[in-house]
């Protein structure tokens, strides 16, 4: 399963309301009926949600410093996974090597492995942007609220 920003909703007043920016973005894109599967969250959902919020904040700022295509949270996630070596490799008959970033997902990691990855990712983004980790996470927590 590919890593994507989790869509967290909370129950209020008999309805489901977005509890994170990714959920709000998905809700805004709905035009008609949708199918919903309710599952319990696994692992530290607040940490995972904060990770995706921080990626969403960091990607546009890093895009201003990069050449080429603009970064989004999904591309930044793959860049971080590549730097951390979180992928498997398939060698095609042509000799071309293809990296499979979906082969090692958050769901396949233990909670300590996910926590270590997220901490490392925040440190890396902090260095790239030249801001303290606390500033990144505080902005993310503010946006989540």
Coordinates of N, CA, C and O in Angstrom, one line a residue, residues 48-102:
X48 N 2.0 10.7 12.4 CA 1.9 10.5 10.9 C 1.2 11.7 10.3 O 1.6 12.2 9.2
X49 N 0.1 12.2 10.9 CA -0.6 13.3 10.4 C 0.3 14.6 10.4 O 0.3 15.3 9.4
X50 N 1.0 14.8 11.5 CA 2.0 15.9 11.6 C 3.0 15.8 10.5 O 3.4 16.8 9.9
X51 N 3.5 14.6 10.2 CA 4.5 14.4 9.2 C 4.0 14.9 7.8 O 4.7 15.7 7.2
X52 N 2.8 14.5 7.5 CA 2.2 14.9 6.2 C 1.9 16.4 6.2 O 2.1 17.1 5.1
X53 N 1.6 17.0 7.3 CA 1.3 18.4 7.3 C 2.6 19.2 7.1 O 2.7 20.1 6.4
X54 N 3.7 18.7 7.8 CA 5.0 19.4 7.7 C 5.5 19.2 6.2 O 6.1 20.2 5.7
X55 N 5.3 18.1 5.6 CA 5.7 17.9 4.2 C 4.9 18.9 3.3 O 5.5 19.6 2.4
X56 N 3.6 19.1 3.6 CA 2.8 20.1 2.9 C 3.3 21.5 3.0 O 3.2 22.3 2.1
X57 N 3.8 21.8 4.2 CA 4.3 23.2 4.5 C 5.7 23.3 3.8 O 6.0 24.4 3.3
X58 N 6.5 22.3 3.9 CA 7.9 22.4 3.5 C 8.0 22.3 1.9 O 8.9 23.0 1.4
X59 N 7.2 21.6 1.3 CA 7.3 21.4 -0.2 C 7.3 22.7 -1.0 O 8.2 22.9 -1.8
X60 N 6.4 23.6 -0.7 CA 6.4 24.8 -1.5 C 7.7 25.7 -1.2 O 8.2 26.3 -2.1
X61 N 8.1 25.7 0.0 CA 9.3 26.5 0.4 C 10.5 25.9 -0.3 O 11.4 26.6 -0.7
X62 N 10.6 24.5 -0.3 CA 11.8 23.9 -1.0 C 11.7 24.1 -2.5 O 12.7 24.2 -3.2
X63 N 10.5 24.1 -3.1 CA 10.3 24.3 -4.5 C 10.9 25.7 -5.0 O 11.4 25.8 -6.1
X64 N 10.8 26.7 -4.1 CA 11.4 28.0 -4.4 C 12.9 27.9 -4.5 O 13.5 28.7 -5.2
X65 N 13.5 26.9 -3.9 CA 15.0 26.8 -3.9 C 15.5 25.8 -4.9 O 16.7 25.7 -5.1
X66 N 14.6 25.0 -5.5 CA 15.0 24.0 -6.4 C 14.8 24.4 -7.9 O 13.9 25.2 -8.2
X67 N 15.5 23.7 -8.8 CA 15.2 23.8 -10.2 C 14.4 22.7 -10.6 O 14.4 21.6 -10.1
X68 N 13.6 22.9 -11.7 CA 12.8 21.8 -12.3 C 11.4 21.8 -11.7 O 10.8 22.9 -11.4
X69 N 10.7 20.7 -11.7 CA 9.3 20.6 -11.3 C 9.1 21.0 -9.9 O 10.0 20.9 -9.0
X70 N 8.0 21.6 -9.6 CA 7.6 22.0 -8.3 C 7.4 20.8 -7.4 O 6.9 19.8 -7.9
X71 N 7.8 20.9 -6.2 CA 7.6 19.8 -5.2 C 6.3 19.8 -4.6 O 5.7 20.9 -4.3
X72 N 5.7 18.7 -4.4 CA 4.5 18.6 -3.6 C 4.8 17.6 -2.4 O 5.9 17.0 -2.4
X73 N 3.8 17.4 -1.5 CA 4.1 16.5 -0.4 C 4.4 15.1 -0.8 O 5.3 14.5 -0.2
X74 N 3.8 14.6 -1.8 CA 4.0 13.2 -2.2 C 5.4 13.0 -2.8 O 6.2 12.1 -2.5
X75 N 5.9 14.0 -3.6 CA 7.2 13.9 -4.2 C 8.3 14.1 -3.1 O 9.3 13.4 -3.1
X76 N 8.0 15.0 -2.2 CA 9.0 15.2 -1.1 C 9.1 13.9 -0.2 O 10.2 13.6 0.2
X77 N 8.0 13.3 0.0 CA 7.9 12.0 0.7 C 8.8 11.0 0.0 O 9.6 10.3 0.6
X78 N 8.7 10.9 -1.3 CA 9.5 9.9 -2.1 C 11.0 10.3 -2.0 O 11.9 9.4 -1.9
X79 N 11.3 11.6 -2.1 CA 12.7 12.0 -2.0 C 13.3 11.6 -0.6 O 14.4 11.1 -0.6
X80 N 12.5 11.8 0.4 CA 13.0 11.5 1.8 C 13.2 9.9 1.9 O 14.2 9.5 2.5
X81 N 12.2 9.2 1.3 CA 12.3 7.7 1.4 C 13.6 7.3 0.6 O 14.3 6.3 1.1
X82 N 13.9 7.9 -0.5 CA 15.1 7.5 -1.3 C 16.3 7.8 -0.5 O 17.2 7.0 -0.4
X83 N 16.4 9.0 0.1 CA 17.6 9.3 0.9 C 17.8 8.4 2.1 O 18.9 8.1 2.5
X84 N 16.7 7.9 2.6 CA 16.8 7.0 3.8 C 16.9 5.5 3.3 O 17.2 4.6 4.2
X85 N 16.8 5.2 2.0 CA 16.9 3.9 1.5 C 15.7 3.0 1.7 O 15.8 1.8 1.8
X86 N 14.5 3.6 1.8 CA 13.3 2.9 2.1 C 12.6 2.6 0.8 O 11.6 3.1 0.4
X87 N 13.2 1.6 0.0 CA 12.6 1.2 -1.2 C 13.3 -0.1 -1.6 O 14.3 -0.5 -1.0
X88 N 12.7 -0.9 -2.5 CA 13.3 -2.0 -3.1 C 13.6 -1.7 -4.5 O 13.1 -0.8 -5.1
X89 N 14.5 -2.6 -5.1 CA 14.9 -2.3 -6.5 C 14.5 -3.5 -7.3 O 14.7 -4.7 -6.9
X90 N 14.0 -3.3 -8.5 CA 13.8 -4.3 -9.5 C 14.6 -4.0 -10.7 O 14.6 -2.9 -11.2
X91 N 15.3 -5.0 -11.2 CA 16.2 -4.9 -12.4 C 15.4 -5.5 -13.5 O 15.1 -6.7 -13.5
X92 N 15.1 -4.7 -14.5 CA 14.3 -5.1 -15.7 C 15.3 -5.9 -16.7 O 16.5 -5.7 -16.6
X93 N 14.7 -6.7 -17.6 CA 15.6 -7.4 -18.5 C 16.4 -6.5 -19.4 O 17.5 -6.9 -19.8
X94 N 16.0 -5.3 -19.6 CA 16.7 -4.3 -20.3 C 17.9 -3.8 -19.6 O 18.8 -3.1 -20.1
X95 N 18.0 -4.1 -18.3 CA 19.1 -3.6 -17.4 C 18.7 -2.4 -16.6 O 19.4 -2.0 -15.7
X96 N 17.6 -1.8 -17.0 CA 17.1 -0.6 -16.3 C 16.7 -1.0 -14.8 O 16.1 -2.0 -14.6
X97 N 17.1 -0.1 -13.9 CA 16.8 -0.4 -12.5 C 15.6 0.5 -12.1 O 15.7 1.7 -12.3
X98 N 14.6 -0.1 -11.5 CA 13.4 0.7 -11.1 C 13.3 0.6 -9.6 O 13.4 -0.5 -9.0
X99 N 13.1 1.8 -8.9 CA 12.9 1.8 -7.5 C 11.4 1.7 -7.1 O 10.7 2.5 -7.7
X100 N 11.1 0.9 -6.2 CA 9.7 0.7 -5.8 C 9.6 1.4 -4.4 O 9.9 0.7 -3.4
X101 N 9.1 2.6 -4.4 CA 9.0 3.3 -3.1 C 7.8 2.8 -2.3 O 7.7 3.1 -1.1
X102 N 6.8 2.1 -2.9 CA 5.6 1.6 -2.2 C 5.9 0.3 -1.5 O 5.1 -0.2 -0.8

